[in-house]
mmCIF file of C-alpha atoms in Angstrom:
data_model
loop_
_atom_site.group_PDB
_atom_site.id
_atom_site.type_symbol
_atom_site.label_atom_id
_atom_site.label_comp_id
_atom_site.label_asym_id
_atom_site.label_seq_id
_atom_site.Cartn_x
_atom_site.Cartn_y
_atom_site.Cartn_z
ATOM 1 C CA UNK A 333 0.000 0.000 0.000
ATOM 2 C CA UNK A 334 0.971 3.873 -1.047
ATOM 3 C CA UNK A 335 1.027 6.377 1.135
ATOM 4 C CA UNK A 336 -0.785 9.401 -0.373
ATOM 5 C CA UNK A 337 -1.404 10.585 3.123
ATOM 6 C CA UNK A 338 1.254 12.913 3.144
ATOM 7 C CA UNK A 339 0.896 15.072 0.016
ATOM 8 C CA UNK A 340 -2.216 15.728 -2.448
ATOM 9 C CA UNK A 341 -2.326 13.008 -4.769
ATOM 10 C CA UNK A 342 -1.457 14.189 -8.284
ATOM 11 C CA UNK A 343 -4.081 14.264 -10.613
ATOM 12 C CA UNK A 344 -3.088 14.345 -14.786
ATOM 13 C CA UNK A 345 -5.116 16.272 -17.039
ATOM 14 C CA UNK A 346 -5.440 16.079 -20.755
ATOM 15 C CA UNK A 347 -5.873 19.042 -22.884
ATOM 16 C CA UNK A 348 -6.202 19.784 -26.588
ATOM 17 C CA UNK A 349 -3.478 21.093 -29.162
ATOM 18 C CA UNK A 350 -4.255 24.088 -30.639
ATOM 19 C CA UNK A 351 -2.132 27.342 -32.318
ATOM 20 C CA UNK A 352 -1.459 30.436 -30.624
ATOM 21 C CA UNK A 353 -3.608 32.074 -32.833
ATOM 22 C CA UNK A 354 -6.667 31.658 -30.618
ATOM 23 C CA UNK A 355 -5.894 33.498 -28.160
ATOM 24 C CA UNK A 356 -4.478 36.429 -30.414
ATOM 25 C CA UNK A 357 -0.996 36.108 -30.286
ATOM 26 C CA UNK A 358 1.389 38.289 -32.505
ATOM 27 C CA UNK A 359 2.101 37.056 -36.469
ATOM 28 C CA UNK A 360 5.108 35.406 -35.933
ATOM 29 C CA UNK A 361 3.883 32.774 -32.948
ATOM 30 C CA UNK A 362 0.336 32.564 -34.417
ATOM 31 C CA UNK A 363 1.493 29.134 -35.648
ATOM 32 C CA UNK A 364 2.777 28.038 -32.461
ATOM 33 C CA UNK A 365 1.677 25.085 -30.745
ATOM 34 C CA UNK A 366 -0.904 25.339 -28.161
ATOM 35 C CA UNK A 367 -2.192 23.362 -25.422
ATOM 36 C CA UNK A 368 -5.376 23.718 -23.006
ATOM 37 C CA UNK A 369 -8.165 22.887 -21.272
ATOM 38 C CA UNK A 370 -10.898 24.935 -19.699
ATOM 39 C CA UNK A 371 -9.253 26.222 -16.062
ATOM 40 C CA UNK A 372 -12.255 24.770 -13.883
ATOM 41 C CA UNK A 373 -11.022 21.316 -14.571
ATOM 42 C CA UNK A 374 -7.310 22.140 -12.388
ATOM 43 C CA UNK A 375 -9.658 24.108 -10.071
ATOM 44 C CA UNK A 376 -11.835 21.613 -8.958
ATOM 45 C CA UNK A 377 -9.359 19.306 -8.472
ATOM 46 C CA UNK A 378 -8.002 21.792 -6.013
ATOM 47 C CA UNK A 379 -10.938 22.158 -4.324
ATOM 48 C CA UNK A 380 -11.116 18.599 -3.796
ATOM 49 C CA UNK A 381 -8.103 18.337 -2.036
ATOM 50 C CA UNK A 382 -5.773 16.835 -5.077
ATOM 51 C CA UNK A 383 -2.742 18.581 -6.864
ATOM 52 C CA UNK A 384 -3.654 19.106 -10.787
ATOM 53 C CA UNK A 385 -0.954 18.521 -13.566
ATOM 54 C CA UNK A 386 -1.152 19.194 -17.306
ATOM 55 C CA UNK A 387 -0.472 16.065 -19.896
ATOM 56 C CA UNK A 388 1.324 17.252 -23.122
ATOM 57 C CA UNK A 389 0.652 14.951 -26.083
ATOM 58 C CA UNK A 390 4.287 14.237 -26.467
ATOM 59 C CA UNK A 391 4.616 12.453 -23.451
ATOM 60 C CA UNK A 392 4.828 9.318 -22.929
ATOM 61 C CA UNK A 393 1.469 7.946 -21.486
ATOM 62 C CA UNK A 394 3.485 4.959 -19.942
ATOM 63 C CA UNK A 395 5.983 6.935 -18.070
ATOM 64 C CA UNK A 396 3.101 9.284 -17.437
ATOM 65 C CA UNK A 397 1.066 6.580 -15.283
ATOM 66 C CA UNK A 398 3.964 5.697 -13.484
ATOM 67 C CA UNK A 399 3.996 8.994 -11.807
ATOM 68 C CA UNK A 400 0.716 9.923 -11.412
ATOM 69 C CA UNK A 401 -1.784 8.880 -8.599
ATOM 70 C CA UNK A 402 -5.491 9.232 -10.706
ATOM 71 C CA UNK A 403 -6.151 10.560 -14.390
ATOM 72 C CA UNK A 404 -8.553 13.263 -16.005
ATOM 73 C CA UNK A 405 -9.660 12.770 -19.556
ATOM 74 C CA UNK A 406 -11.217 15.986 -20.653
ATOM 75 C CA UNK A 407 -13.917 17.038 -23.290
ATOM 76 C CA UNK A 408 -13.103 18.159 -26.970
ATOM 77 C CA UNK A 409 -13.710 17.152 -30.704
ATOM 78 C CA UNK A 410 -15.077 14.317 -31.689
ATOM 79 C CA UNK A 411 -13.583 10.595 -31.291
ATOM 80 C CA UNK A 412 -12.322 9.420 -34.828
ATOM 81 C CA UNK A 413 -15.530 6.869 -35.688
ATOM 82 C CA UNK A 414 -12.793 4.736 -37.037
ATOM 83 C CA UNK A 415 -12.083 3.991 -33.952
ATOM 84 C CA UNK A 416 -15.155 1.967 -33.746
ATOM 85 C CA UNK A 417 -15.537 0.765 -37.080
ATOM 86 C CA UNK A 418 -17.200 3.549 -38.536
ATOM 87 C CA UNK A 419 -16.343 5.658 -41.167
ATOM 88 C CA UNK A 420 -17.045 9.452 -40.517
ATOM 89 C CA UNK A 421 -20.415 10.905 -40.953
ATOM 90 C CA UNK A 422 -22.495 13.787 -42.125
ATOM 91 C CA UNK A 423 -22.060 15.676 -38.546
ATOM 92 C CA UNK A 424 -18.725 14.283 -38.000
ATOM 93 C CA UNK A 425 -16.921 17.573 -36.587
ATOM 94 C CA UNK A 426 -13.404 18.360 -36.083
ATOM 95 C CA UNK A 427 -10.792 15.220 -35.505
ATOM 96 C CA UNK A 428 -7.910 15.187 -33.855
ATOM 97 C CA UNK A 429 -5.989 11.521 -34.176
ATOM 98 C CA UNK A 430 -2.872 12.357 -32.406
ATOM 99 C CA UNK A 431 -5.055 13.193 -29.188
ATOM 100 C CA UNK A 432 -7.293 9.838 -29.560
ATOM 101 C CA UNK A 433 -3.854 7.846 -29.492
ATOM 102 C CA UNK A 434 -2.426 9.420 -26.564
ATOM 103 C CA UNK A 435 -5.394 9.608 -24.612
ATOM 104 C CA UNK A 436 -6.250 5.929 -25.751
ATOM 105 C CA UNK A 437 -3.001 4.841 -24.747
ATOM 106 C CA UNK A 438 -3.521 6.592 -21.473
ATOM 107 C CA UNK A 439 -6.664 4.762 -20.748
ATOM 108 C CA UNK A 440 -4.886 1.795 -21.665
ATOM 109 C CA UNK A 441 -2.133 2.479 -19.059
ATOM 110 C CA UNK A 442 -4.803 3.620 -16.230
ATOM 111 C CA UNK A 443 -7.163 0.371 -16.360
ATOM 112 C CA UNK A 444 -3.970 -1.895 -16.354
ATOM 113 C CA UNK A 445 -2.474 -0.135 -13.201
ATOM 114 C CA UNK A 446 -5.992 0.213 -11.557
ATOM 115 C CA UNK A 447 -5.031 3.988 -11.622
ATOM 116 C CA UNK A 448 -8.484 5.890 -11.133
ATOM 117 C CA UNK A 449 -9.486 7.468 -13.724
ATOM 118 C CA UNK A 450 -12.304 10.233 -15.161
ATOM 119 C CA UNK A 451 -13.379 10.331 -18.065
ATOM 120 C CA UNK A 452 -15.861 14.029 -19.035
ATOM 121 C CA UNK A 453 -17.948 14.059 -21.892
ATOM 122 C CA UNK A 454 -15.518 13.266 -24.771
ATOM 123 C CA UNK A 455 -13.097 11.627 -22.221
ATOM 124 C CA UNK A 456 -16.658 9.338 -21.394
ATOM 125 C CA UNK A 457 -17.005 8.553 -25.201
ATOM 126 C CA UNK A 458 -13.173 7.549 -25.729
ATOM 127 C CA UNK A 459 -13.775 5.207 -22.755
ATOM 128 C CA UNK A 460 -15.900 2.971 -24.094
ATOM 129 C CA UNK A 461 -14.515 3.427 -27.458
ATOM 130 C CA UNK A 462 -11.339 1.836 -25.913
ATOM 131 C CA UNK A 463 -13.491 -0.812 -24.198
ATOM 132 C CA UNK A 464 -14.423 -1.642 -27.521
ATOM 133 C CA UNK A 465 -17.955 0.287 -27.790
ATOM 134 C CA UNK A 466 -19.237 2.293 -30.191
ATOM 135 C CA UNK A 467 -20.815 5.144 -29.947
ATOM 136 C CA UNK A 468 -23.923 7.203 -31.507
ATOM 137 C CA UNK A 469 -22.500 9.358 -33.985
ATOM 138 C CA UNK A 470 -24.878 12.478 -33.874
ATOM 139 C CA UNK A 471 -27.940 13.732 -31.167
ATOM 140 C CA UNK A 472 -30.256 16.350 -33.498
ATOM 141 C CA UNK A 473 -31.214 19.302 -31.792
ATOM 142 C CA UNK A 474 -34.961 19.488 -31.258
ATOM 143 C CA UNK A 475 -34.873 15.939 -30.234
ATOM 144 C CA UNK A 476 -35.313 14.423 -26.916
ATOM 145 C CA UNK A 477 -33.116 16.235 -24.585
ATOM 146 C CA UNK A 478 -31.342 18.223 -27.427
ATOM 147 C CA UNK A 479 -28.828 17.475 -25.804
ATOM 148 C CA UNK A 480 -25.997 18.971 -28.018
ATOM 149 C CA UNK A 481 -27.446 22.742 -27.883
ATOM 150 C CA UNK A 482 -25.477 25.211 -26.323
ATOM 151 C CA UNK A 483 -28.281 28.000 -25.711
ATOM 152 C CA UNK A 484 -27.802 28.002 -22.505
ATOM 153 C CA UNK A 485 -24.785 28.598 -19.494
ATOM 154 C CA UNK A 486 -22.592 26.471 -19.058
ATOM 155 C CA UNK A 487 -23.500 25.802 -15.262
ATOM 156 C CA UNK A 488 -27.254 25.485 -16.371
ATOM 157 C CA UNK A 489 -28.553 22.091 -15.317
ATOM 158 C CA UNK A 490 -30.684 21.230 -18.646
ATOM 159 C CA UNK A 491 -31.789 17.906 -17.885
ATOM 160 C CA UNK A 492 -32.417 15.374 -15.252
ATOM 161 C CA UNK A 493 -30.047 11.725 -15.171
ATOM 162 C CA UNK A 494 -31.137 8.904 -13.550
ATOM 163 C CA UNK A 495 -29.012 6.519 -12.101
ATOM 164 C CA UNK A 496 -28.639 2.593 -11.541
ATOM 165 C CA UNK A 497 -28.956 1.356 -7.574
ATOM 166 C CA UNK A 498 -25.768 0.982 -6.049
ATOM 167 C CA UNK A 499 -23.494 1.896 -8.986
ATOM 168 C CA UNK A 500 -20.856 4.990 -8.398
ATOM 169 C CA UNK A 501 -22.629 7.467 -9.450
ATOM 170 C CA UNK A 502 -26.022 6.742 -7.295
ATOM 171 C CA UNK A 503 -23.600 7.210 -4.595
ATOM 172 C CA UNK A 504 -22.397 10.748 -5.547
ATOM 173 C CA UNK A 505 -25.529 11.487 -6.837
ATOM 174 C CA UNK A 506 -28.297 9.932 -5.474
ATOM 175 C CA UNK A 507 -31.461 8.269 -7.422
ATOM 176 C CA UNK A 508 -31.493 11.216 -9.942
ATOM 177 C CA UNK A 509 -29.297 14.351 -10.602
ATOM 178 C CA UNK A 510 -30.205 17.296 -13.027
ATOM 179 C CA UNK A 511 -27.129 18.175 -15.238
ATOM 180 C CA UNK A 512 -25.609 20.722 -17.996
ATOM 181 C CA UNK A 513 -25.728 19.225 -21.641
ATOM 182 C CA UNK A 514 -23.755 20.283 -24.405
ATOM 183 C CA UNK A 515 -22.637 17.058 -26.722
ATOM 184 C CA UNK A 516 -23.834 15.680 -30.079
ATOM 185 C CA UNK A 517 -22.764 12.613 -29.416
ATOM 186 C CA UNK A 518 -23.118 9.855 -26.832
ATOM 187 C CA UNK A 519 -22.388 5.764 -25.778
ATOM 188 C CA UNK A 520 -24.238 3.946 -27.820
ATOM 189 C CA UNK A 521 -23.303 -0.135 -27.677
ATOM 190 C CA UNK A 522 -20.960 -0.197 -24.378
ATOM 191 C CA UNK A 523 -17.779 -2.165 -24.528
ATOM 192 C CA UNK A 524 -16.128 -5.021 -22.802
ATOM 193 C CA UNK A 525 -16.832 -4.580 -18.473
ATOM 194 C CA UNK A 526 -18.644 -0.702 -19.394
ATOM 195 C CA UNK A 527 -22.054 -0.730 -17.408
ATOM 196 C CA UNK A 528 -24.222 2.300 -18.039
ATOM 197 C CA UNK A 529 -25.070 3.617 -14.718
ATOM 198 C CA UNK A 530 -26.687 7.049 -15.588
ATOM 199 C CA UNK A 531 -29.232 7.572 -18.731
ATOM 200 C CA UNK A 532 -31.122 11.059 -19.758
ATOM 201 C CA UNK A 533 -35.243 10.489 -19.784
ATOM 202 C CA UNK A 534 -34.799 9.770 -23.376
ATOM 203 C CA UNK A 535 -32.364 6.621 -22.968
ATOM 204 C CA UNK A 536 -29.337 8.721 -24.175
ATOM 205 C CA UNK A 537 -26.594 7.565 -22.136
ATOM 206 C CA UNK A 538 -25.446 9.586 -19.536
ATOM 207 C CA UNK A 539 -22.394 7.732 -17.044
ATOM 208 C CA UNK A 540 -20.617 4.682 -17.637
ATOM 209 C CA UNK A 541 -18.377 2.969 -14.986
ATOM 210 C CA UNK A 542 -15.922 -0.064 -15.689
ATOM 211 C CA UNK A 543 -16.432 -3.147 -13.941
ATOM 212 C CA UNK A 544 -14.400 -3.666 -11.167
ATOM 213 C CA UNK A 545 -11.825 -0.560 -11.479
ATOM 214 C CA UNK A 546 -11.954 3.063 -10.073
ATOM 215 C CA UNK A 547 -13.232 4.356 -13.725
ATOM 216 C CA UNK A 548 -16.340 6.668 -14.597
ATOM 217 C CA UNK A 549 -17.257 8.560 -17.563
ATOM 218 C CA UNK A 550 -19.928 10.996 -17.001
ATOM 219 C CA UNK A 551 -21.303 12.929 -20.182
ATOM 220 C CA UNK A 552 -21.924 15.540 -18.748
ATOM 221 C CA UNK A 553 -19.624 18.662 -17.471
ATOM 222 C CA UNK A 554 -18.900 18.381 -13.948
ATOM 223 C CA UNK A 555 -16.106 20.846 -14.046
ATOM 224 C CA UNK A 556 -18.993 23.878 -14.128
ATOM 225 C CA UNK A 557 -21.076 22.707 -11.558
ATOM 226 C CA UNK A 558 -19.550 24.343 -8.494
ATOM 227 C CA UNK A 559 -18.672 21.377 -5.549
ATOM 228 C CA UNK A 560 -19.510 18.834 -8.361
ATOM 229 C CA UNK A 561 -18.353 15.423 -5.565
ATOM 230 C CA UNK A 562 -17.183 13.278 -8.741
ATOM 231 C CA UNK A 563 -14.086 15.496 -8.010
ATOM 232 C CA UNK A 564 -13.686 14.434 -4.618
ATOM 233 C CA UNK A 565 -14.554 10.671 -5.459
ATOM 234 C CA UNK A 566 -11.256 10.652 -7.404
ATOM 235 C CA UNK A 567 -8.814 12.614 -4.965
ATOM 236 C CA UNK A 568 -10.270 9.972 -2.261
ATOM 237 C CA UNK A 569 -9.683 7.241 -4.535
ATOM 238 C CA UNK A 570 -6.532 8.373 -5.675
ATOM 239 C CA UNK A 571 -5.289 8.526 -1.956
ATOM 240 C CA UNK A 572 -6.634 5.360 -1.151
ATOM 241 C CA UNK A 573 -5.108 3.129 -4.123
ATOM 242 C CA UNK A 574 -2.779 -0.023 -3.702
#
C-alpha cells in the first residue's frame, strides 16, 4: 500500500493542441503550438483536495502513469468513428488523431495499473470506445433532450439523469441528478466490463463505470457545476489506491 497521506495526490489532465492564434498572439507565434483545457477542470481538483498537472501529447502515457496517482480525460472534438468501425459521418466535426492515441493509450495504461481514472464528456465517449464500444455518432437538436445545444450557461442544469442502484454514481448522486448538456454525441453499444449507470429520460446515455476498477465517464460537465463530488470521489480514490 501507497502512502498518499502525506501530500495531495497528483491528478493528470489532458488538454487539446491548438495554435497560438486563438488566443491572439502576434504574427510570428500565431502558428505556435498550443495546449489547453478549460481552467475549472485544475480548479476543482483543487478544491477537492488533489494537486492538478497538465499532460502534453508528447509524453509518454506509460511513463506518465507511473507517476501519477489518478487521471482526467477531458472534453473536446469528436472521437475518430474509425475507432469503432465507422467511417465518418455527415455531422462528424473536427478530428484530432494524435489526441485519440495518446489519450487511448492513457486509458490503456490507467485500467492496467488500476489507476483511477475520469473520463468528461468526450473523455466518457473515448472510454468505451477503448473498451471496444461504439458510440452514436450524432444527437439532433430538437430531439429528446437536445442534448448537443449550447443555448444556454454552461452551469445550467438542462436535464435530469437517472441513475442505476448501487453503482458509483447513485452514490455521488443519489437516485437522480439534473445536469448541464452540451454534446452531439453519446455511448451507444458499451464495450467489454462498461455498465451504463446514468441515462437522460430519453435513454441517451449519460455515465458509464468499468467493472471492477476506479473508472467513470460521465457525459456531462462536472467541471462547471460548483462542488460537483465526482471530483472528490477521485482525490479519495486516488489517496486510497494499492
Amino acid at each position: 500500500m501507497q502512502d498518499h497521506t502525506a501530500r495531495p495526490p497528483l491528478i493528470g489532465i489532458t488538454g487539446r493542441r491548438k495554435t497560438a492564434s486563438l488566443i491572439g498572439a502576434p504574427s510570428g507565434f500565431a502558428d505556435a503550438p498550443l495546449e489547453t483545457y478549460f481552467s475549472e477542470y485544475a480548479t476543482s481538483v483543487l478544491a477537492a483536495g488533489g494537486l492538478p498537472v497538465h499532460l502534453p501529447l508528447d509524453a509518454p502515457p506509460s511513463a506518465l502513469a507511473d507517476r501519477l496517482d489518478a487521471i482526467i480525460v477531458t472534453g473536446g472534438d469528436d472521437v475518430d468513428p474509425r475507432r469503432y468501425g465507422q467511417p465518418p459521418g455527415a455531422h462528424t466535426l473536427t478530428v484530432d488523431p494524435e489526441r485519440d492515441d495518446f489519450e487511448s493509450l492513457l486509458m490503456e495504461e490507467a485500467i492496467t495499473r488500476r489507476l483511477p481514472l475520469l473520463g468528461i464528456c468526450r473523455g466518457a465517449q473515448l472510454l468505451n470506445v477503448v473498451r471496444g464500444g461504439t458510440l452514436r455518432q450524432h444527437l439532433a437538436l430538437g430531439e429528446g433532450e437536445s442534448h448537443g445545444s449550447y443555448a444556454y450557461p454552461r452551469a445550467y442544469r438542462a436535464h435530469e439523469v437517472r441513475t442505476v442502484p448501487g453503482s458509483v454514481v447513485e452514490s455521488l448522486y443519489g437516485a437522480s441528478v439534473r445536469v448541464n448538456s452540451f454534446h452531439h454525441q453519446a455511448v451507444e453499444r458499451p464495450g467489454s466490463g462498461v455498465s451504463v449507470t446514468g441515462t437522460a429520460p430519453d435513454g441517451v446515455v449519460e455515465a458509464i463505470e468499468l467493472d471492477g476498477l476506479p473508472a467513470l465517464g460521465l457525459q456531462w460537465h462536472p467541471e462547471a457545476l460548483a462542488g460537483d463530488p465526482v471530483f472528490g470521489w477521485l482525490v479519495e480514490r486516488a489517496r486510497s489506491r494499492d
